[in-house]
Short mmCIF file of C-alpha atoms and ligand atoms in Angstrom, two decimals:
data_model
loop_
_atom_site.label_atom_id
_atom_site.label_comp_id
_atom_site.label_asym_id
_atom_site.label_seq_id
_atom_site.Cartn_x
_atom_site.Cartn_y
_atom_site.Cartn_z
CA UNK A 389 12.60 33.51 -101.20
CA UNK A 390 13.74 32.82 -97.61
CA UNK A 391 13.81 35.18 -94.62
CA UNK A 392 16.96 35.02 -92.38
CA UNK A 393 16.85 36.92 -89.09
CA UNK A 394 20.05 37.44 -87.01
CA UNK A 395 19.90 38.46 -83.43
CA UNK A 396 22.13 40.84 -81.39
CA UNK A 397 24.71 38.31 -80.46
CA UNK A 398 24.95 36.90 -84.12
CA UNK A 399 25.71 40.51 -85.32
CA UNK A 400 27.43 41.55 -82.05
CA UNK A 401 31.14 41.36 -83.19
CA UNK A 402 33.34 41.44 -86.24
CA UNK A 403 34.12 37.75 -85.79
CA UNK A 404 30.37 37.01 -85.73
CA UNK A 405 29.55 39.08 -88.66
CA UNK A 406 31.97 37.01 -90.63
CA UNK A 407 30.03 33.85 -89.55
CA UNK A 408 26.82 35.42 -90.71
CA UNK A 409 28.40 36.25 -94.10
CA UNK A 410 29.40 32.56 -94.41
CA UNK A 411 25.80 31.53 -93.69
CA UNK A 412 24.45 33.92 -96.21
CA UNK A 413 26.84 32.79 -98.90
CA UNK A 414 26.34 29.00 -98.22
CA UNK A 415 23.60 28.84 -100.77
CA UNK A 416 22.31 30.97 -103.69
CA UNK A 417 18.64 31.12 -102.87
CA UNK A 418 17.19 34.68 -102.82
CA UNK A 419 16.95 35.93 -99.29
CA UNK A 420 15.82 38.85 -97.13
CA UNK A 421 18.19 39.30 -94.14
CA UNK A 422 16.52 40.88 -91.07
CA UNK A 423 19.12 42.12 -88.58
CA UNK A 424 19.00 43.32 -84.99
CA UNK A 425 21.26 45.90 -83.49
CA UNK A 426 24.68 44.62 -82.13
CA UNK A 427 24.12 43.16 -78.74
CA UNK A 428 24.04 45.82 -75.97
CA UNK A 429 23.31 48.68 -78.42
CA UNK A 430 19.47 48.84 -77.88
CA UNK A 431 20.05 48.96 -74.14
CA UNK A 432 22.51 51.72 -74.63
CA UNK A 433 19.94 53.54 -76.66
CA UNK A 434 17.35 53.09 -73.99
CA UNK A 435 19.70 54.88 -71.62
CA UNK A 436 19.95 57.60 -74.25
CA UNK A 437 16.23 58.11 -74.05
CA UNK A 438 16.43 58.51 -70.37
CA UNK A 439 19.07 61.15 -70.78
CA UNK A 440 16.87 62.80 -73.31
CA UNK A 441 14.00 62.82 -70.90
CA UNK A 442 16.04 64.54 -68.36
CA UNK A 443 17.68 66.83 -70.87
CA UNK A 444 21.00 65.73 -69.56
CA UNK A 445 23.16 67.10 -72.45
CA UNK A 446 26.41 65.88 -70.96
CA UNK A 447 25.11 62.25 -70.90
CA UNK A 448 23.50 62.57 -74.23
CA UNK A 449 26.81 63.65 -75.80
CA UNK A 450 28.83 60.91 -74.06
CA UNK A 451 26.27 58.26 -75.00
CA UNK A 452 26.13 59.22 -78.69
CA UNK A 453 29.96 59.55 -79.02
CA UNK A 454 30.42 56.05 -77.50
CA UNK A 455 27.83 54.75 -80.06
CA UNK A 456 29.68 56.31 -82.91
CA UNK A 457 33.05 55.03 -81.67
CA UNK A 458 31.83 51.48 -81.31
CA UNK A 459 30.47 51.34 -84.94
CA UNK A 460 33.57 53.21 -86.27
CA UNK A 461 35.76 50.53 -84.60
CA UNK A 462 33.59 47.72 -86.23
CA UNK A 463 34.33 49.38 -89.70
CA UNK A 464 38.02 49.48 -88.86
CA UNK A 465 38.14 45.84 -88.04
CA UNK A 466 35.92 44.73 -90.90
CA UNK A 467 37.43 46.43 -93.79
CA UNK A 468 40.91 47.22 -95.35
CA UNK A 469 40.35 49.94 -98.03
CA UNK A 470 40.92 53.37 -96.33
CA UNK A 471 38.57 55.13 -98.76
CA UNK A 472 35.76 52.74 -98.15
CA UNK A 473 36.31 52.84 -94.44
CA UNK A 474 36.04 56.64 -94.54
CA UNK A 475 32.81 56.52 -96.64
CA UNK A 476 31.21 54.08 -94.22
CA UNK A 477 32.49 55.93 -91.18
CA UNK A 478 30.92 59.21 -92.69
CA UNK A 479 27.58 57.25 -93.20
CA UNK A 480 27.72 56.25 -89.52
CA UNK A 481 28.49 59.72 -88.29
CA UNK A 482 25.58 61.00 -90.32
CA UNK A 483 23.29 58.66 -88.39
CA UNK A 484 24.75 59.63 -85.01
CA UNK A 485 24.58 63.44 -86.00
CA UNK A 486 20.85 62.89 -86.70
CA UNK A 487 20.54 61.16 -83.27
CA UNK A 488 22.07 64.46 -81.66
CA UNK A 489 19.59 66.57 -83.62
CA UNK A 490 16.60 64.58 -82.50
CA UNK A 491 17.79 64.42 -79.01
CA UNK A 492 16.87 68.04 -78.49
CA UNK A 493 13.22 67.43 -79.37
CA UNK A 494 10.62 67.07 -76.54
CA UNK A 495 10.00 63.47 -75.58
CA UNK A 496 7.37 61.59 -77.39
CA UNK A 497 6.56 57.96 -78.18
CA UNK A 498 7.76 58.45 -81.57
CA UNK A 499 11.05 60.05 -80.55
CA UNK A 500 11.55 56.87 -78.19
CA UNK A 501 11.02 54.78 -81.25
CA UNK A 502 13.26 56.72 -83.48
CA UNK A 503 16.11 56.61 -80.99
CA UNK A 504 15.88 52.88 -79.90
CA UNK A 505 15.59 51.58 -83.45
CA UNK A 506 18.83 53.40 -84.65
CA UNK A 507 20.88 50.48 -83.53
CA UNK A 508 19.39 48.48 -86.40
CA UNK A 509 19.94 51.29 -88.84
CA UNK A 510 23.68 51.55 -87.84
CA UNK A 511 24.37 47.84 -88.02
CA UNK A 512 22.56 47.19 -91.33
CA UNK A 513 24.19 50.04 -93.04
CA UNK A 514 27.69 48.78 -92.01
CA UNK A 515 27.00 45.03 -92.74
CA UNK A 516 25.57 45.83 -96.20
CA UNK A 517 28.51 48.06 -97.01
CA UNK A 518 30.89 45.46 -95.88
CA UNK A 519 29.27 42.67 -97.90
CA UNK A 520 29.23 44.76 -100.96
CA UNK A 521 32.88 45.55 -100.44
CA UNK A 522 33.85 41.89 -100.36
CA UNK A 523 31.80 40.99 -103.43
CA UNK A 524 28.63 39.74 -101.67
CA UNK A 525 26.33 41.98 -103.68
CA UNK A 526 23.26 43.14 -101.72
CA UNK A 527 20.74 45.82 -101.55
CA UNK A 528 19.93 47.61 -98.25
CA UNK A 529 16.23 48.17 -97.81
CA UNK A 530 14.92 50.71 -95.36
CA UNK A 531 12.32 48.82 -93.26
CA UNK A 532 10.40 52.14 -92.71
CA UNK A 533 9.51 52.03 -96.40
CA UNK A 534 7.47 48.86 -95.95
CA UNK A 535 6.77 47.86 -92.40
CA UNK A 536 3.64 49.77 -92.34
CA UNK A 537 2.05 47.35 -89.86
CA UNK A 538 -0.56 49.60 -88.22
CA UNK A 539 -1.65 47.86 -85.07
CA UNK A 540 1.37 45.89 -83.92
CA UNK A 541 -0.99 43.24 -82.30
CA UNK A 542 -2.72 42.57 -85.60
CA UNK A 543 -0.26 43.60 -88.21
CA UNK A 544 -1.43 44.50 -91.67
CA UNK A 545 0.39 41.81 -93.63
CA UNK A 546 -1.32 42.70 -96.90
CA UNK A 547 -0.05 46.35 -96.56
CA UNK A 548 3.42 45.23 -95.85
CA UNK A 549 3.47 42.78 -98.77
CA UNK A 550 2.20 45.34 -101.31
CA UNK A 551 4.96 47.72 -100.40
CA UNK A 552 7.59 45.22 -100.12
CA UNK A 553 6.80 43.51 -103.46
CA UNK A 554 6.90 46.83 -105.21
CA UNK A 555 10.46 47.58 -103.78
CA UNK A 556 11.69 44.06 -104.47
CA UNK A 557 10.38 44.21 -108.13
CA UNK A 558 12.84 47.12 -108.64
CA UNK A 559 15.60 44.85 -107.85
CA UNK A 560 14.78 41.60 -109.72
CA UNK A 561 18.45 40.72 -110.18
CA UNK A 562 19.32 41.04 -106.51
CA UNK A 563 19.85 37.83 -104.43
CA UNK A 564 20.44 39.32 -100.92
CA UNK A 565 18.50 42.12 -99.32
CA UNK A 566 19.39 43.41 -96.00
CA UNK A 567 16.95 45.12 -93.72
CA UNK A 568 16.27 46.26 -90.13
CA UNK A 569 14.15 44.22 -87.68
CA UNK A 570 12.30 45.87 -84.59
CA UNK A 571 11.14 49.10 -86.50
CA UNK A 572 7.66 49.63 -87.87
CA UNK A 573 5.07 52.28 -88.59
CA UNK A 574 1.98 52.43 -86.63
CA UNK A 575 -1.66 53.21 -87.53
CA UNK A 576 -0.89 56.95 -87.44
CA UNK A 577 2.01 56.52 -89.80
CA UNK A 578 4.46 57.21 -86.96
CA UNK A 579 7.73 55.34 -86.38
CA UNK A 580 7.22 52.82 -83.72
CA UNK A 581 8.73 49.43 -82.52
CA UNK A 582 7.64 45.78 -82.41
CA UNK A 583 8.60 45.89 -78.70
CA UNK A 584 11.86 44.53 -77.26
CA UNK A 585 13.13 41.45 -79.07
CA UNK A 586 10.83 42.34 -82.00
CA UNK A 587 13.15 41.52 -84.74
CA UNK A 588 11.88 37.83 -84.61
CA UNK A 589 8.28 39.28 -85.19
CA UNK A 590 9.62 41.49 -88.02
CA UNK A 591 11.07 38.44 -89.77
CA UNK A 592 7.64 36.40 -89.64
CA UNK A 593 5.61 39.52 -90.66
CA UNK A 594 7.96 39.89 -93.67
CA UNK A 595 7.93 36.11 -94.36
CA UNK A 596 4.00 36.07 -94.32
CA UNK A 597 3.91 39.29 -96.39
CA UNK A 598 5.80 37.89 -99.29
CA UNK A 599 4.87 34.21 -98.81
CA UNK A 600 8.44 33.13 -98.15
CA UNK A 601 9.37 29.46 -98.38
CA UNK A 602 10.57 29.61 -94.76
CA UNK A 603 11.76 31.95 -91.93
CA UNK A 604 15.00 31.14 -90.28
CA UNK A 605 15.80 32.73 -86.89
CA UNK A 606 19.50 32.62 -86.23
CA UNK A 607 20.61 33.03 -82.59
CA UNK A 608 23.20 31.92 -80.08
CA UNK A 609 21.79 28.52 -79.18
CA UNK A 610 20.88 25.39 -81.00
CA UNK A 611 17.12 25.67 -81.06
CA UNK A 612 14.34 26.00 -78.51
CA UNK A 613 15.19 23.92 -75.53
CA UNK A 614 12.77 21.94 -73.29
CA UNK A 615 13.45 24.31 -70.37
CA UNK A 616 15.03 27.68 -69.76
CA UNK A 617 18.80 27.01 -70.25
CA UNK A 618 19.71 30.19 -68.32
CA UNK A 619 18.28 28.70 -65.10
CA UNK A 620 18.01 25.01 -65.55
CA UNK A 621 20.76 22.34 -65.91
CA UNK A 622 20.53 19.54 -68.54
CA UNK A 623 18.11 21.09 -71.03
CA UNK A 624 18.07 19.75 -74.56
CA UNK A 625 16.89 21.26 -77.93
CA UNK A 626 13.64 20.26 -79.32
CA UNK A 627 13.63 19.00 -82.97
CA UNK A 628 9.94 19.77 -83.98
CA UNK A 629 7.30 22.06 -82.54
CA UNK A 630 3.78 22.97 -83.76
CA UNK A 631 2.92 26.53 -84.21
CA UNK A 632 0.61 26.15 -81.16
CA UNK A 633 3.30 24.70 -78.96
CA UNK A 634 5.86 27.44 -80.08
CA UNK A 635 3.25 30.18 -79.56
CA UNK A 636 2.39 29.10 -76.04
CA UNK A 637 6.14 28.85 -75.11
CA UNK A 638 7.01 32.12 -76.63
CA UNK A 639 3.92 33.85 -74.93
CA UNK A 640 4.79 32.28 -71.56
CA UNK A 641 8.39 33.52 -71.54
CA UNK A 642 10.69 31.40 -73.72
CA UNK A 643 13.06 34.25 -74.48
CA UNK A 644 14.44 32.70 -77.62
CA UNK A 645 11.17 33.89 -79.41
CA UNK A 646 9.40 37.25 -79.22
CA UNK A 647 5.94 36.44 -77.85
CA UNK A 648 4.13 37.20 -81.17
CA UNK A 649 6.66 35.57 -83.44
CA UNK A 650 4.61 32.70 -84.66
CA UNK A 651 1.19 34.37 -85.18
CA UNK A 652 1.97 35.83 -88.75
CA UNK A 653 2.80 32.55 -90.35
CA UNK A 654 0.09 30.34 -88.69
CA UNK A 655 -2.10 28.78 -91.44
CA UNK A 656 0.32 29.84 -94.18
CA UNK A 657 2.61 26.81 -94.36
CA UNK A 658 5.64 28.81 -93.76
CA UNK A 659 7.91 26.92 -91.36
CA UNK A 660 9.97 28.83 -88.85
CA UNK A 661 13.56 27.35 -88.20
CA UNK A 662 15.44 28.27 -85.02
CA UNK A 663 19.15 27.98 -85.94
CA UNK A 664 22.54 28.53 -84.17
CA UNK A 665 24.89 30.96 -85.79
CA UNK A 666 27.74 29.31 -83.96
CA UNK A 667 26.86 25.93 -85.04
CA UNK A 668 25.08 26.05 -88.37
CA UNK A 669 25.05 22.39 -88.89
CA UNK A 670 23.10 21.63 -85.72
CA UNK A 671 19.57 20.77 -86.69
CA UNK A 672 17.90 23.48 -84.47
CA UNK A 673 14.09 23.55 -84.15
CA UNK A 674 11.61 23.40 -86.85
CA UNK A 675 8.24 25.05 -86.05
CA UNK A 676 5.40 24.10 -88.48
CA UNK A 677 1.87 22.92 -88.47
CA UNK A 678 2.84 19.18 -88.37
CA UNK A 679 2.65 17.26 -85.18
CA UNK A 680 5.51 14.90 -85.01
CA UNK A 681 5.15 13.75 -81.51
CA UNK A 682 2.33 14.34 -78.96
CA UNK A 683 2.81 14.91 -75.26
CA UNK A 684 5.06 16.86 -72.96
CA UNK A 685 7.65 18.90 -74.89
CA UNK A 686 8.81 21.88 -72.88
CA UNK A 687 8.42 24.20 -69.91
CA UNK A 688 8.78 28.00 -69.81
CA UNK A 689 8.26 30.71 -67.24
CA UNK A 690 6.88 34.21 -67.44
CA UNK A 691 7.68 36.80 -64.74
CA UNK A 692 6.16 39.90 -63.37
CA UNK A 693 2.72 38.36 -62.99
CA UNK A 694 0.22 39.84 -60.53
CA UNK A 695 -2.35 37.46 -58.87
CA UNK A 696 -5.63 39.06 -58.00
CA UNK A 697 -8.20 37.27 -55.80
CA UNK A 698 -11.85 38.64 -55.80
CA UNK A 699 -14.08 37.35 -53.07
CA UNK A 700 -17.78 38.19 -52.74
CA UNK A 701 -20.47 37.14 -50.43
CA UNK A 702 -22.94 37.79 -53.08
CA UNK A 703 -23.43 34.79 -55.28
CA UNK A 704 -20.31 34.86 -57.30
CA UNK A 705 -21.71 32.65 -59.98
CA UNK A 706 -24.96 34.56 -60.09
CA UNK A 707 -25.84 35.39 -63.56
CA UNK A 708 -23.91 38.36 -64.98
CA UNK A 709 -21.41 38.69 -62.09
CA UNK A 710 -18.46 37.21 -63.92
CA UNK A 711 -19.24 39.43 -66.86
CA UNK A 712 -19.31 42.56 -64.81
CA UNK A 713 -15.81 41.70 -63.40
CA UNK A 714 -14.39 40.92 -66.97
CA UNK A 715 -15.91 44.17 -68.22
CA UNK A 716 -13.82 46.13 -65.82
CA UNK A 717 -10.57 44.44 -67.05
CA UNK A 718 -11.79 45.05 -70.57
CA UNK A 719 -12.46 48.76 -69.92
CA UNK A 720 -8.79 49.04 -68.81
CA UNK A 721 -7.68 47.03 -71.78
CA UNK A 722 -5.93 44.57 -69.38
CA UNK A 723 -5.76 41.06 -70.48
CA UNK A 724 -6.06 38.11 -68.14
CA UNK A 725 -3.76 35.10 -68.45
CA UNK A 726 -4.90 32.46 -65.82
CA UNK A 727 -8.18 32.17 -64.15
CA UNK A 728 -9.71 29.81 -61.53
CA UNK A 729 -13.04 30.07 -59.74
CA UNK A 730 -14.65 28.67 -56.61
CA UNK A 731 -18.27 29.22 -55.35
CA UNK A 732 -17.30 32.56 -53.60
CA UNK A 733 -13.99 33.65 -55.11
CA UNK A 734 -12.26 34.05 -58.43
CA UNK A 735 -8.48 34.18 -58.84
CA UNK A 736 -6.89 35.52 -61.95
CA UNK A 737 -3.51 36.88 -63.22
CA UNK A 738 -2.51 39.85 -65.18
CA UNK A 739 0.94 40.95 -66.45
CA UNK A 740 0.12 44.60 -67.32
CA UNK A 741 -0.35 46.53 -64.19
CA UNK A 742 -0.60 50.05 -65.57
CA UNK A 743 -4.31 50.30 -64.70
CA UNK A 744 -4.25 48.15 -61.56
CA UNK A 745 -5.16 50.94 -59.18
CA UNK A 746 -8.23 51.83 -61.13
CA UNK A 747 -9.29 48.16 -61.56
CA UNK A 748 -8.85 47.51 -57.87
CA UNK A 749 -10.89 50.56 -56.95
CA UNK A 750 -13.78 49.65 -59.16
CA UNK A 751 -13.89 46.01 -58.17
CA UNK A 752 -13.40 46.96 -54.60
CA UNK A 753 -16.71 48.71 -54.68
CA UNK A 754 -18.61 45.34 -54.51
CA UNK A 755 -16.09 42.65 -53.68
CA UNK A 756 -13.12 42.06 -51.42
CA UNK A 757 -9.98 42.18 -53.58
CA UNK A 758 -6.55 41.12 -52.63
CA UNK A 759 -3.47 41.66 -54.94
CA UNK A 760 -0.21 39.72 -54.83
CA UNK A 761 2.69 40.65 -56.92
CA UNK A 762 6.04 39.11 -57.99
CA UNK A 763 4.58 35.75 -59.25
CA UNK A 764 5.50 33.67 -62.25
CA UNK A 765 3.50 31.59 -64.47
CA UNK A 766 5.21 28.15 -65.24
CA UNK A 767 3.72 26.88 -68.47
CA UNK A 768 4.20 23.16 -69.24
CA UNK A 769 3.54 22.64 -73.03
CA UNK A 770 2.97 19.90 -75.54
CA UNK A 771 0.22 18.88 -78.05
CA UNK A 772 -2.45 16.81 -76.16
CA UNK A 773 -0.40 17.15 -73.01
CA UNK A 774 -3.49 16.58 -70.79
CA UNK A 775 -3.69 13.01 -72.21
CA UNK A 776 0.00 12.40 -71.63
CA UNK A 777 1.13 10.18 -68.58
CA UNK A 778 3.75 12.85 -67.70
CA UNK A 779 0.93 15.35 -67.03
CA UNK A 780 -0.53 12.94 -64.32
CA UNK A 781 3.05 12.65 -62.92
CA UNK A 782 2.84 16.37 -62.49
CA UNK A 783 0.06 15.94 -59.95
CA UNK A 784 2.28 13.42 -58.00
CA UNK A 785 5.02 16.11 -57.59
CA UNK A 786 2.72 19.14 -57.12
CA UNK A 787 3.07 18.60 -53.33
CA UNK A 788 6.68 19.86 -53.50
CA UNK A 789 5.90 23.06 -55.37
CA UNK A 790 4.49 26.21 -53.77
CA UNK A 791 1.52 26.32 -56.15
CA UNK A 792 -0.67 29.51 -55.92
CA UNK A 793 -2.99 28.59 -58.83
CA UNK A 794 -3.22 26.04 -61.39
CA UNK A 795 -4.91 25.84 -64.72
CA UNK A 796 -5.49 22.45 -66.38
CA UNK A 797 -7.60 21.66 -69.40
CA UNK A 798 -8.13 25.27 -70.53
CA UNK A 799 -6.40 24.13 -73.68
CA UNK A 800 -5.15 20.55 -74.54
CA UNK A 801 -1.65 21.76 -75.06
CA UNK A 802 -0.88 23.60 -71.82
CA UNK A 803 -0.93 23.20 -68.01
CA UNK A 804 -0.01 26.34 -66.21
CA UNK A 805 0.92 26.84 -62.64
CA UNK A 806 1.45 30.13 -60.64
CA UNK A 807 4.30 30.24 -58.16
CA UNK A 808 6.02 33.13 -56.31
CA UNK A 809 8.82 34.40 -58.44
CA UNK A 810 11.33 33.56 -55.68
CA UNK A 811 10.63 29.93 -56.12
CA UNK A 812 10.62 29.97 -59.95
CA UNK A 813 14.18 28.65 -60.66
CA UNK A 814 13.86 25.77 -58.04
CA UNK A 815 10.42 24.90 -59.48
CA UNK A 816 11.71 24.83 -63.16
CA UNK A 817 14.69 22.65 -61.96
CA UNK A 818 12.52 20.37 -60.06
CA UNK A 819 10.03 19.84 -62.78
CA UNK A 820 12.83 19.22 -65.33
CA UNK A 821 14.20 16.53 -63.11
CA UNK A 822 10.87 14.98 -62.38
CA UNK A 823 9.16 15.26 -65.73
CA UNK A 824 11.98 14.97 -68.30
CA UNK A 825 14.62 12.72 -66.71
CA UNK A 826 13.00 9.45 -67.02
CA UNK A 827 10.49 10.50 -69.55
CA UNK A 828 11.33 7.88 -72.08
CA UNK A 829 10.45 5.03 -69.81
CA UNK A 830 7.25 6.69 -68.37
CA UNK A 831 5.51 8.72 -70.88
CA UNK A 832 2.90 7.02 -73.02
CA UNK A 833 1.06 9.05 -75.61
CA UNK A 834 -2.51 8.17 -76.23
P1 ADP B 1645 18.59 37.13 -80.12
O1 ADP B 1645 19.52 38.25 -79.67
O2 ADP B 1645 19.34 36.27 -81.13
O3 ADP B 1645 17.34 37.46 -80.45
P2 ADP B 1645 17.70 36.11 -77.56
O4 ADP B 1645 18.89 36.48 -76.42
O5 ADP B 1645 16.60 36.98 -77.72
O6 ADP B 1645 18.67 36.13 -78.83
O7 ADP B 1645 17.32 34.63 -77.42
C1 ADP B 1645 18.22 33.52 -77.18
C2 ADP B 1645 18.52 33.27 -75.79
O8 ADP B 1645 17.23 32.81 -75.19
C3 ADP B 1645 19.42 32.06 -75.57
O9 ADP B 1645 20.76 32.41 -75.42
C4 ADP B 1645 18.83 31.51 -74.22
O10 ADP B 1645 19.67 31.90 -73.06
C5 ADP B 1645 17.44 32.08 -74.04
N1 ADP B 1645 16.38 31.11 -73.82
C6 ADP B 1645 15.36 31.19 -72.82
N2 ADP B 1645 14.58 30.24 -72.85
C7 ADP B 1645 15.00 29.47 -73.94
C8 ADP B 1645 14.57 28.10 -74.40
N3 ADP B 1645 13.54 27.52 -73.86
N4 ADP B 1645 15.24 27.67 -75.49
C9 ADP B 1645 16.40 28.22 -75.90
N5 ADP B 1645 16.82 29.36 -75.51
C10 ADP B 1645 16.14 29.97 -74.40
N1 LIG B 1646 17.40 45.30 -80.96
C1 LIG B 1646 16.03 45.15 -80.42
C2 LIG B 1646 16.10 44.71 -78.97
O1 LIG B 1646 17.18 44.49 -78.39
C3 LIG B 1646 15.22 44.16 -81.18
C4 LIG B 1646 15.69 42.73 -81.21
O2 LIG B 1646 16.95 42.56 -81.02
O3 LIG B 1646 14.94 41.95 -81.67
O4 LIG B 1646 15.07 44.56 -78.27
MG1 MG B 1647 15.65 37.85 -79.25
#
């Protein structure tokens, strides 16, 4: 059994849905197909949530009608049989009518999740109906029946597996299952989300839960590139990455993967393939536990980073001092990404600023604290990168980069530098030119 996940662009138009159909029918292996909402739909639903919060009934009505019309238009373009079209349109209208009904409820986190995940419900309903209509027999599974993950940071893979296996065993003759990404149930049994972009994570949770042979993530680019193709010229896809490398790149901003995508399959020997829906024959990227090549592989960047400098005249390194600082971050459940220390100061970064005021107030009682926002972590990744010649080359070029902090040697696979976000794109391009352009002649792997 394979898992195939298709992202928003892949399912974002009638033409593209036909391409997905071709991929699904290109072999006869049993598969679970995890779909996102059509591109743009989740953002549209996030706006609907805003209208619900402000009880803006006119905007709610306009928003839901537009959503219904968009999906009715897709049905019109996908199918020819008028009766079947009407049946599917009625199904779509039932989903949007339900959205109207719940839009009158008071705001809650569960209401947010119910609304923003309905794009996946709409798309999978239509796509499954379309495939069945053209003879590609499939069963539509409601992810809410089995994605009982509990804590989304440490998903209960066993619970998901037990529920899903039970459901699958009721359909032993079925080859293609269609289901929704993004949605899940939390520890309280409430409907929740795997956070924006979370369909990738849904696919690997499902893959791990049923012991899939592989998880394929189909998107609009030919694999994970060595640098962010949205900002940098001359990037190239990487054929192989280890789980470690992919996890670091995803956590530090490579948008192609949700930050937690890799964790469910680590140690389970389930490769994750990144493939291009618009160029299915391109090799893409294979993520597994095999190291094909050591050394520099790729660079990514994570934005919205806050740098905090804590300066104390009291002996900073005195026994217990660092612990007392970390305890404050721990109390406010704020994790630290980068950290550097000197004799009298410690600099660290966080990305979640929801409790920053309280943290500053507490630390401010016994140290001088300065906060700088709008920074980006640039993460340079590769197995054993710190033994790679290219990493020494980094120090030669650092002079040209407005470095605020640097972290080297924390892991063998990652060198991180902190720069002001306004300098991020120039830094990414500069590093690309300096580290990758003549890499073949200069890099020697120990
Ligand atoms: P999907 O909707 O299929 O989940 P995403 O938009 O989430 O797709 O991810 C694919 C996009 O990620 C690409 O179109 C590309 O612009 C962007 N991206 C950012 N960094 C990278 C990278 N290092 N390699 C490949 N794509 C990247
Ligand atoms: N549709 C959701 C989003 O846009 C989940 C996903 O696409 O992965 O965030
Ligand atoms: Mg995505």
